[in-house]
Amino acid sequence: MGQVGTRSGGALTLEGVTKRYRDVVAVDDVSLRVQPGEFVTLLGPSGSGKTTTLRMVAGFILPDEGTIVLDDRDLTRVPPHKRDVGMVFQNYALFPHMTAAENIAFPLQMRRMRKAEIAPMVSRSLEMVRLEGMGARYPRQLSGGQQQRVALARALVFNPSVLLMDEPLGALDKKLREALQLEVMQVSRQLGVTVIYVTHDQEEALVMSDRIAVYNFGRIEQLGPGEELYERPRSLFVADFIGESNIFRGTLGPADGVLTVAGRPLPVAPAAVRELGLPAGARAAIVVRPERMWVVPATTGAPPAEEGASAALAGRIQEVIYLGSNRKFVVQLETGAVVAVRTQGRQAGPAPEGPDVLVCWDVEDGVVVPDGGSEVAAAALDASPPAEKGAGRPG
């Protein structure tokens, strides 16, 4: 792909940003620092505040409290067209009576650039998004993926410091969506533009982002690289929202290494409990990813109970689902909970012959989180950007 310009992305800082609608707090005291050229995704369910945050950065909504700063410039009360920010909307928002080239040229015309300057910039933008030769087509003559590319080119043609994207791939089919995820990543890398991307699709966020801010009830529940959020969630909400999880909720025992779940003591890593700083008797939960578990016939017997060994719970297989690259076991445990266990294709070995099994996992693979709100997670939130520009982005 070609390049539109060589401008570097800007450093974006949100400090204590809050937005209320009467009695509803849509965004609640959000602070976020984004490095130049970083790709940060705001991820969360509908109504969690991520799109409201994006629109405040764009200038379409004014915050009730807090500041929004791009590099050293306070944008909090600056109108949208003066913010040096590009925007790609969920529905693309292309002008139907304009050709693709005219749509891309529109922001340049609004900046009163000369026609002689506009033409080569539009041409380079079309080349960047691989739409050479399609500039004369109208939006109705383009596929959904092509319309999305035009919208991306229009947002980038004037070389903004920051690119904002509001669920731009939500209307596309899975295969096209995955292809365009890679294209958006490539274009943002080439231009060095800072990207704030909104989605409710966790897989999309994991694929594309340097860091992910997980939103819940208007606040950032956890902020970090995708691997950190998946492997070390700091709250039940993040553990449940990012990927598939098996969650065992119980009470911490007097010893560091025990969580009592439905009357059954389960071993946990003592270091993980100490890190939380929760007292004995506090509510907590063990989070274990399905791919970190395995099943063995019940006749095998429980694994050894010493520290560092495996934990096990008896259960009965309800379903065995073949998924090509892996096999998924749905097991109802003796505690009454239903868990999912994923084993990889050829390494999975033969399925247990009978329904009675032990579900096992290594104690160190069980992440311990507090069970009782996000206060601990919020206190531990690290809002600082990575040490290097672009750190953590998939290669």
JSON list of C-alpha atoms in Angstrom, two decimals, residues 109-290:
[
{"chain": "A", "resi": 109, "resn": "GLN", "atom": "CA", "xyz": [-12.18, 20.89, 0.30]},
{"chain": "A", "resi": 110, "resn": "MET", "atom": "CA", "xyz": [-13.45, 21.85, 3.75]},
{"chain": "A", "resi": 111, "resn": "ARG", "atom": "CA", "xyz": [-9.87, 22.87, 4.53]},
{"chain": "A", "resi": 112, "resn": "ARG", "atom": "CA", "xyz": [-9.95, 25.08, 1.40]},
{"chain": "A", "resi": 113, "resn": "MET", "atom": "CA", "xyz": [-7.10, 23.29, -0.34]},
{"chain": "A", "resi": 114, "resn": "ARG", "atom": "CA", "xyz": [-6.50, 23.91, -4.03]},
{"chain": "A", "resi": 115, "resn": "LYS", "atom": "CA", "xyz": [-7.73, 21.41, -6.63]},
{"chain": "A", "resi": 116, "resn": "ALA", "atom": "CA", "xyz": [-4.18, 20.89, -7.85]},
{"chain": "A", "resi": 117, "resn": "GLU", "atom": "CA", "xyz": [-3.20, 19.73, -4.35]},
{"chain": "A", "resi": 118, "resn": "ILE", "atom": "CA", "xyz": [-6.32, 17.65, -3.76]},
{"chain": "A", "resi": 119, "resn": "ALA", "atom": "CA", "xyz": [-6.10, 15.41, -6.85]},
{"chain": "A", "resi": 120, "resn": "PRO", "atom": "CA", "xyz": [-2.76, 13.70, -6.05]},
{"chain": "A", "resi": 121, "resn": "MET", "atom": "CA", "xyz": [-3.70, 13.27, -2.38]},
{"chain": "A", "resi": 122, "resn": "VAL", "atom": "CA", "xyz": [-6.96, 11.54, -3.34]},
{"chain": "A", "resi": 123, "resn": "SER", "atom": "CA", "xyz": [-5.09, 9.36, -5.81]},
{"chain": "A", "resi": 124, "resn": "ARG", "atom": "CA", "xyz": [-2.59, 8.29, -3.15]},
{"chain": "A", "resi": 125, "resn": "SER", "atom": "CA", "xyz": [-5.41, 7.60, -0.72]},
{"chain": "A", "resi": 126, "resn": "LEU", "atom": "CA", "xyz": [-7.19, 5.33, -3.20]},
{"chain": "A", "resi": 127, "resn": "GLU", "atom": "CA", "xyz": [-3.91, 3.49, -3.79]},
{"chain": "A", "resi": 128, "resn": "MET", "atom": "CA", "xyz": [-3.36, 3.16, -0.02]},
{"chain": "A", "resi": 129, "resn": "VAL", "atom": "CA", "xyz": [-6.67, 1.33, 0.42]},
{"chain": "A", "resi": 130, "resn": "ARG", "atom": "CA", "xyz": [-6.28, -0.68, -2.82]},
{"chain": "A", "resi": 131, "resn": "LEU", "atom": "CA", "xyz": [-9.11, 1.01, -4.72]},
{"chain": "A", "resi": 132, "resn": "GLU", "atom": "CA", "xyz": [-7.13, 2.27, -7.71]},
{"chain": "A", "resi": 133, "resn": "GLY", "atom": "CA", "xyz": [-9.43, 2.78, -10.68]},
{"chain": "A", "resi": 134, "resn": "MET", "atom": "CA", "xyz": [-12.59, 2.91, -8.54]},
{"chain": "A", "resi": 135, "resn": "GLY", "atom": "CA", "xyz": [-12.60, 6.61, -7.72]},
{"chain": "A", "resi": 136, "resn": "ALA", "atom": "CA", "xyz": [-15.46, 7.32, -10.16]},
{"chain": "A", "resi": 137, "resn": "ARG", "atom": "CA", "xyz": [-17.82, 4.80, -8.55]},
{"chain": "A", "resi": 138, "resn": "TYR", "atom": "CA", "xyz": [-20.64, 5.83, -6.26]},
{"chain": "A", "resi": 139, "resn": "PRO", "atom": "CA", "xyz": [-21.12, 4.16, -2.84]},
{"chain": "A", "resi": 140, "resn": "ARG", "atom": "CA", "xyz": [-24.06, 2.10, -4.18]},
{"chain": "A", "resi": 141, "resn": "GLN", "atom": "CA", "xyz": [-21.68, 0.60, -6.75]},
{"chain": "A", "resi": 142, "resn": "LEU", "atom": "CA", "xyz": [-19.23, -0.56, -4.08]},
{"chain": "A", "resi": 143, "resn": "SER", "atom": "CA", "xyz": [-19.32, -3.58, -1.79]},
{"chain": "A", "resi": 144, "resn": "GLY", "atom": "CA", "xyz": [-19.44, -3.16, 1.98]},
{"chain": "A", "resi": 145, "resn": "GLY", "atom": "CA", "xyz": [-15.71, -3.77, 2.24]},
{"chain": "A", "resi": 146, "resn": "GLN", "atom": "CA", "xyz": [-14.96, -1.24, -0.48]},
{"chain": "A", "resi": 147, "resn": "GLN", "atom": "CA", "xyz": [-17.17, 1.36, 1.19]},
{"chain": "A", "resi": 148, "resn": "GLN", "atom": "CA", "xyz": [-15.27, 0.79, 4.42]},
{"chain": "A", "resi": 149, "resn": "ARG", "atom": "CA", "xyz": [-11.98, 1.39, 2.57]},
{"chain": "A", "resi": 150, "resn": "VAL", "atom": "CA", "xyz": [-13.32, 4.67, 1.15]},
{"chain": "A", "resi": 151, "resn": "ALA", "atom": "CA", "xyz": [-14.35, 5.77, 4.64]},
{"chain": "A", "resi": 152, "resn": "LEU", "atom": "CA", "xyz": [-10.87, 4.90, 5.95]},
{"chain": "A", "resi": 153, "resn": "ALA", "atom": "CA", "xyz": [-9.19, 6.79, 3.10]},
{"chain": "A", "resi": 154, "resn": "ARG", "atom": "CA", "xyz": [-11.40, 9.84, 3.72]},
{"chain": "A", "resi": 155, "resn": "ALA", "atom": "CA", "xyz": [-10.47, 9.85, 7.43]},
{"chain": "A", "resi": 156, "resn": "LEU", "atom": "CA", "xyz": [-6.74, 9.64, 6.65]},
{"chain": "A", "resi": 157, "resn": "VAL", "atom": "CA", "xyz": [-6.39, 11.81, 3.55]},
{"chain": "A", "resi": 158, "resn": "PHE", "atom": "CA", "xyz": [-5.54, 14.99, 5.49]},
{"chain": "A", "resi": 159, "resn": "ASN", "atom": "CA", "xyz": [-2.93, 13.21, 7.64]},
{"chain": "A", "resi": 160, "resn": "PRO", "atom": "CA", "xyz": [-4.63, 13.52, 11.05]},
{"chain": "A", "resi": 161, "resn": "SER", "atom": "CA", "xyz": [-2.69, 13.01, 14.26]},
{"chain": "A", "resi": 162, "resn": "VAL", "atom": "CA", "xyz": [-5.37, 10.69, 15.61]},
{"chain": "A", "resi": 163, "resn": "LEU", "atom": "CA", "xyz": [-7.73, 8.26, 13.84]},
{"chain": "A", "resi": 164, "resn": "LEU", "atom": "CA", "xyz": [-10.97, 7.36, 15.63]},
{"chain": "A", "resi": 165, "resn": "MET", "atom": "CA", "xyz": [-12.88, 4.24, 14.52]},
{"chain": "A", "resi": 166, "resn": "ASP", "atom": "CA", "xyz": [-16.34, 3.38, 15.86]},
{"chain": "A", "resi": 167, "resn": "GLU", "atom": "CA", "xyz": [-17.04, -0.33, 15.22]},
{"chain": "A", "resi": 168, "resn": "PRO", "atom": "CA", "xyz": [-16.23, 0.12, 11.51]},
{"chain": "A", "resi": 169, "resn": "LEU", "atom": "CA", "xyz": [-16.22, -3.60, 10.67]},
{"chain": "A", "resi": 170, "resn": "GLY", "atom": "CA", "xyz": [-19.38, -4.62, 12.51]},
{"chain": "A", "resi": 171, "resn": "ALA", "atom": "CA", "xyz": [-21.57, -4.98, 9.40]},
{"chain": "A", "resi": 172, "resn": "LEU", "atom": "CA", "xyz": [-19.15, -7.18, 7.44]},
{"chain": "A", "resi": 173, "resn": "ASP", "atom": "CA", "xyz": [-19.03, -10.96, 7.17]},
{"chain": "A", "resi": 174, "resn": "LYS", "atom": "CA", "xyz": [-16.39, -12.83, 9.18]},
{"chain": "A", "resi": 175, "resn": "LYS", "atom": "CA", "xyz": [-13.90, -13.49, 6.37]},
{"chain": "A", "resi": 176, "resn": "LEU", "atom": "CA", "xyz": [-13.96, -9.93, 5.03]},
{"chain": "A", "resi": 177, "resn": "ARG", "atom": "CA", "xyz": [-13.85, -8.56, 8.56]},
{"chain": "A", "resi": 178, "resn": "GLU", "atom": "CA", "xyz": [-10.68, -10.50, 9.34]},
{"chain": "A", "resi": 179, "resn": "ALA", "atom": "CA", "xyz": [-9.04, -9.34, 6.10]},
{"chain": "A", "resi": 180, "resn": "LEU", "atom": "CA", "xyz": [-9.87, -5.70, 6.80]},
{"chain": "A", "resi": 181, "resn": "GLN", "atom": "CA", "xyz": [-8.59, -5.98, 10.37]},
{"chain": "A", "resi": 182, "resn": "LEU", "atom": "CA", "xyz": [-5.16, -6.70, 8.92]},
{"chain": "A", "resi": 183, "resn": "GLU", "atom": "CA", "xyz": [-5.48, -3.87, 6.39]},
{"chain": "A", "resi": 184, "resn": "VAL", "atom": "CA", "xyz": [-6.40, -1.32, 9.05]},
{"chain": "A", "resi": 185, "resn": "MET", "atom": "CA", "xyz": [-3.42, -2.45, 11.15]},
{"chain": "A", "resi": 186, "resn": "GLN", "atom": "CA", "xyz": [-1.07, -2.19, 8.16]},
{"chain": "A", "resi": 187, "resn": "VAL", "atom": "CA", "xyz": [-2.25, 1.27, 7.15]},
{"chain": "A", "resi": 188, "resn": "SER", "atom": "CA", "xyz": [-2.00, 2.63, 10.70]},
{"chain": "A", "resi": 189, "resn": "ARG", "atom": "CA", "xyz": [1.53, 1.22, 11.03]},
{"chain": "A", "resi": 190, "resn": "GLN", "atom": "CA", "xyz": [2.64, 2.71, 7.72]},
{"chain": "A", "resi": 191, "resn": "LEU", "atom": "CA", "xyz": [1.33, 6.16, 8.56]},
{"chain": "A", "resi": 192, "resn": "GLY", "atom": "CA", "xyz": [2.33, 6.08, 12.22]},
{"chain": "A", "resi": 193, "resn": "VAL", "atom": "CA", "xyz": [-1.09, 7.43, 13.14]},
{"chain": "A", "resi": 194, "resn": "THR", "atom": "CA", "xyz": [-2.46, 7.11, 16.67]},
{"chain": "A", "resi": 195, "resn": "VAL", "atom": "CA", "xyz": [-5.63, 4.98, 16.61]},
{"chain": "A", "resi": 196, "resn": "ILE", "atom": "CA", "xyz": [-8.51, 4.81, 19.10]},
{"chain": "A", "resi": 197, "resn": "TYR", "atom": "CA", "xyz": [-10.73, 1.92, 18.04]},
{"chain": "A", "resi": 198, "resn": "VAL", "atom": "CA", "xyz": [-14.11, 1.01, 19.54]},
{"chain": "A", "resi": 199, "resn": "THR", "atom": "CA", "xyz": [-15.53, -2.52, 19.39]},
{"chain": "A", "resi": 200, "resn": "HIS", "atom": "CA", "xyz": [-17.53, -5.00, 21.44]},
{"chain": "A", "resi": 201, "resn": "ASP", "atom": "CA", "xyz": [-15.78, -7.89, 19.66]},
{"chain": "A", "resi": 202, "resn": "GLN", "atom": "CA", "xyz": [-13.09, -9.26, 21.99]},
{"chain": "A", "resi": 203, "resn": "GLU", "atom": "CA", "xyz": [-11.34, -11.28, 19.28]},
{"chain": "A", "resi": 204, "resn": "GLU", "atom": "CA", "xyz": [-11.07, -8.19, 17.08]},
{"chain": "A", "resi": 205, "resn": "ALA", "atom": "CA", "xyz": [-9.58, -6.27, 19.99]},
{"chain": "A", "resi": 206, "resn": "LEU", "atom": "CA", "xyz": [-7.03, -9.00, 20.74]},
{"chain": "A", "resi": 207, "resn": "VAL", "atom": "CA", "xyz": [-5.93, -9.19, 17.09]},
{"chain": "A", "resi": 208, "resn": "MET", "atom": "CA", "xyz": [-5.53, -5.48, 16.41]},
{"chain": "A", "resi": 209, "resn": "SER", "atom": "CA", "xyz": [-4.50, -3.67, 19.58]},
{"chain": "A", "resi": 210, "resn": "ASP", "atom": "CA", "xyz": [-1.32, -2.59, 21.29]},
{"chain": "A", "resi": 211, "resn": "ARG", "atom": "CA", "xyz": [-3.42, -2.13, 24.42]},
{"chain": "A", "resi": 212, "resn": "ILE", "atom": "CA", "xyz": [-7.06, -2.67, 25.30]},
{"chain": "A", "resi": 213, "resn": "ALA", "atom": "CA", "xyz": [-9.15, -0.63, 27.73]},
{"chain": "A", "resi": 214, "resn": "VAL", "atom": "CA", "xyz": [-11.99, -2.82, 29.01]},
{"chain": "A", "resi": 215, "resn": "TYR", "atom": "CA", "xyz": [-15.02, -0.68, 29.87]},
{"chain": "A", "resi": 216, "resn": "ASN", "atom": "CA", "xyz": [-17.67, -1.55, 32.43]},
{"chain": "A", "resi": 217, "resn": "PHE", "atom": "CA", "xyz": [-20.37, 0.86, 33.68]},
{"chain": "A", "resi": 218, "resn": "GLY", "atom": "CA", "xyz": [-18.56, 3.91, 32.31]},
{"chain": "A", "resi": 219, "resn": "ARG", "atom": "CA", "xyz": [-15.17, 3.11, 33.83]},
{"chain": "A", "resi": 220, "resn": "ILE", "atom": "CA", "xyz": [-12.01, 1.40, 32.61]},
{"chain": "A", "resi": 221, "resn": "GLU", "atom": "CA", "xyz": [-11.99, -1.92, 34.46]},
{"chain": "A", "resi": 222, "resn": "GLN", "atom": "CA", "xyz": [-8.53, -2.91, 33.20]},
{"chain": "A", "resi": 223, "resn": "LEU", "atom": "CA", "xyz": [-6.05, -1.51, 30.70]},
{"chain": "A", "resi": 224, "resn": "GLY", "atom": "CA", "xyz": [-3.17, -3.41, 29.13]},
{"chain": "A", "resi": 225, "resn": "PRO", "atom": "CA", "xyz": [-1.94, -5.56, 26.24]},
{"chain": "A", "resi": 226, "resn": "GLY", "atom": "CA", "xyz": [-4.32, -8.30, 25.12]},
{"chain": "A", "resi": 227, "resn": "GLU", "atom": "CA", "xyz": [-2.10, -11.07, 26.47]},
{"chain": "A", "resi": 228, "resn": "GLU", "atom": "CA", "xyz": [-2.08, -9.48, 29.92]},
{"chain": "A", "resi": 229, "resn": "LEU", "atom": "CA", "xyz": [-5.87, -9.14, 30.00]},
{"chain": "A", "resi": 230, "resn": "TYR", "atom": "CA", "xyz": [-6.34, -12.74, 28.90]},
{"chain": "A", "resi": 231, "resn": "GLU", "atom": "CA", "xyz": [-3.68, -14.35, 31.08]},
{"chain": "A", "resi": 232, "resn": "ARG", "atom": "CA", "xyz": [-3.94, -12.07, 34.14]},
{"chain": "A", "resi": 233, "resn": "PRO", "atom": "CA", "xyz": [-7.41, -10.55, 34.45]},
{"chain": "A", "resi": 234, "resn": "ARG", "atom": "CA", "xyz": [-7.80, -8.42, 37.57]},
{"chain": "A", "resi": 235, "resn": "SER", "atom": "CA", "xyz": [-11.56, -8.74, 37.99]},
{"chain": "A", "resi": 236, "resn": "LEU", "atom": "CA", "xyz": [-14.35, -11.22, 37.40]},
{"chain": "A", "resi": 237, "resn": "PHE", "atom": "CA", "xyz": [-15.80, -8.95, 34.73]},
{"chain": "A", "resi": 238, "resn": "VAL", "atom": "CA", "xyz": [-12.61, -8.89, 32.67]},
{"chain": "A", "resi": 239, "resn": "ALA", "atom": "CA", "xyz": [-12.07, -12.63, 33.12]},
{"chain": "A", "resi": 240, "resn": "ASP", "atom": "CA", "xyz": [-15.58, -13.36, 31.92]},
{"chain": "A", "resi": 241, "resn": "PHE", "atom": "CA", "xyz": [-15.61, -10.78, 29.08]},
{"chain": "A", "resi": 242, "resn": "ILE", "atom": "CA", "xyz": [-12.20, -11.56, 27.53]},
{"chain": "A", "resi": 243, "resn": "GLY", "atom": "CA", "xyz": [-12.26, -15.06, 26.10]},
{"chain": "A", "resi": 244, "resn": "GLU", "atom": "CA", "xyz": [-13.97, -18.12, 27.54]},
{"chain": "A", "resi": 245, "resn": "SER", "atom": "CA", "xyz": [-13.46, -18.77, 31.25]},
{"chain": "A", "resi": 246, "resn": "ASN", "atom": "CA", "xyz": [-14.31, -21.30, 33.92]},
{"chain": "A", "resi": 247, "resn": "ILE", "atom": "CA", "xyz": [-14.95, -19.46, 37.17]},
{"chain": "A", "resi": 248, "resn": "PHE", "atom": "CA", "xyz": [-15.02, -21.03, 40.63]},
{"chain": "A", "resi": 249, "resn": "ARG", "atom": "CA", "xyz": [-16.38, -18.63, 43.25]},
{"chain": "A", "resi": 250, "resn": "GLY", "atom": "CA", "xyz": [-15.78, -19.23, 46.93]},
{"chain": "A", "resi": 251, "resn": "THR", "atom": "CA", "xyz": [-14.20, -18.07, 50.18]},
{"chain": "A", "resi": 252, "resn": "LEU", "atom": "CA", "xyz": [-10.51, -17.80, 51.00]},
{"chain": "A", "resi": 253, "resn": "GLY", "atom": "CA", "xyz": [-9.44, -20.10, 53.78]},
{"chain": "A", "resi": 254, "resn": "PRO", "atom": "CA", "xyz": [-7.18, -19.26, 56.72]},
{"chain": "A", "resi": 255, "resn": "ALA", "atom": "CA", "xyz": [-4.23, -20.65, 54.77]},
{"chain": "A", "resi": 256, "resn": "ASP", "atom": "CA", "xyz": [-2.87, -18.83, 51.72]},
{"chain": "A", "resi": 257, "resn": "GLY", "atom": "CA", "xyz": [-3.40, -21.70, 49.32]},
{"chain": "A", "resi": 258, "resn": "VAL", "atom": "CA", "xyz": [-7.06, -22.68, 49.66]},
{"chain": "A", "resi": 259, "resn": "LEU", "atom": "CA", "xyz": [-10.35, -21.41, 48.25]},
{"chain": "A", "resi": 260, "resn": "THR", "atom": "CA", "xyz": [-13.47, -23.18, 49.50]},
{"chain": "A", "resi": 261, "resn": "VAL", "atom": "CA", "xyz": [-15.98, -23.65, 46.67]},
{"chain": "A", "resi": 262, "resn": "ALA", "atom": "CA", "xyz": [-19.37, -25.20, 47.47]},
{"chain": "A", "resi": 263, "resn": "GLY", "atom": "CA", "xyz": [-17.86, -26.83, 50.55]},
{"chain": "A", "resi": 264, "resn": "ARG", "atom": "CA", "xyz": [-14.90, -28.22, 48.60]},
{"chain": "A", "resi": 265, "resn": "PRO", "atom": "CA", "xyz": [-11.38, -26.83, 49.26]},
{"chain": "A", "resi": 266, "resn": "LEU", "atom": "CA", "xyz": [-9.51, -26.07, 46.04]},
{"chain": "A", "resi": 267, "resn": "PRO", "atom": "CA", "xyz": [-5.78, -25.31, 45.99]},
{"chain": "A", "resi": 268, "resn": "VAL", "atom": "CA", "xyz": [-4.68, -21.91, 44.70]},
{"chain": "A", "resi": 269, "resn": "ALA", "atom": "CA", "xyz": [-1.24, -20.38, 44.24]},
{"chain": "A", "resi": 270, "resn": "PRO", "atom": "CA", "xyz": [-0.34, -18.72, 47.58]},
{"chain": "A", "resi": 271, "resn": "ALA", "atom": "CA", "xyz": [1.57, -15.93, 45.80]},
{"chain": "A", "resi": 272, "resn": "ALA", "atom": "CA", "xyz": [-1.56, -15.01, 43.84]},
{"chain": "A", "resi": 273, "resn": "VAL", "atom": "CA", "xyz": [-3.60, -14.68, 47.05]},
{"chain": "A", "resi": 274, "resn": "ARG", "atom": "CA", "xyz": [-0.92, -12.60, 48.77]},
{"chain": "A", "resi": 275, "resn": "GLU", "atom": "CA", "xyz": [-0.72, -10.29, 45.75]},
{"chain": "A", "resi": 276, "resn": "LEU", "atom": "CA", "xyz": [-4.43, -9.50, 46.09]},
{"chain": "A", "resi": 277, "resn": "GLY", "atom": "CA", "xyz": [-4.05, -8.61, 49.75]},
{"chain": "A", "resi": 278, "resn": "LEU", "atom": "CA", "xyz": [-7.41, -10.17, 50.66]},
{"chain": "A", "resi": 279, "resn": "PRO", "atom": "CA", "xyz": [-7.95, -11.47, 54.20]},
{"chain": "A", "resi": 280, "resn": "ALA", "atom": "CA", "xyz": [-9.11, -14.97, 55.16]},
{"chain": "A", "resi": 281, "resn": "GLY", "atom": "CA", "xyz": [-12.85, -15.30, 54.71]},
{"chain": "A", "resi": 282, "resn": "ALA", "atom": "CA", "xyz": [-12.95, -12.84, 51.80]},
{"chain": "A", "resi": 283, "resn": "ARG", "atom": "CA", "xyz": [-14.92, -13.69, 48.68]},
{"chain": "A", "resi": 284, "resn": "ALA", "atom": "CA", "xyz": [-12.69, -14.57, 45.73]},
{"chain": "A", "resi": 285, "resn": "ALA", "atom": "CA", "xyz": [-12.74, -16.67, 42.57]},
{"chain": "A", "resi": 286, "resn": "ILE", "atom": "CA", "xyz": [-10.42, -18.91, 40.57]},
{"chain": "A", "resi": 287, "resn": "VAL", "atom": "CA", "xyz": [-10.41, -18.28, 36.81]},
{"chain": "A", "resi": 288, "resn": "VAL", "atom": "CA", "xyz": [-9.16, -21.13, 34.61]},
{"chain": "A", "resi": 289, "resn": "ARG", "atom": "CA", "xyz": [-9.16, -20.97, 30.81]},
{"chain": "A", "resi": 290, "resn": "PRO", "atom": "CA", "xyz": [-10.65, -24.04, 29.02]}
]
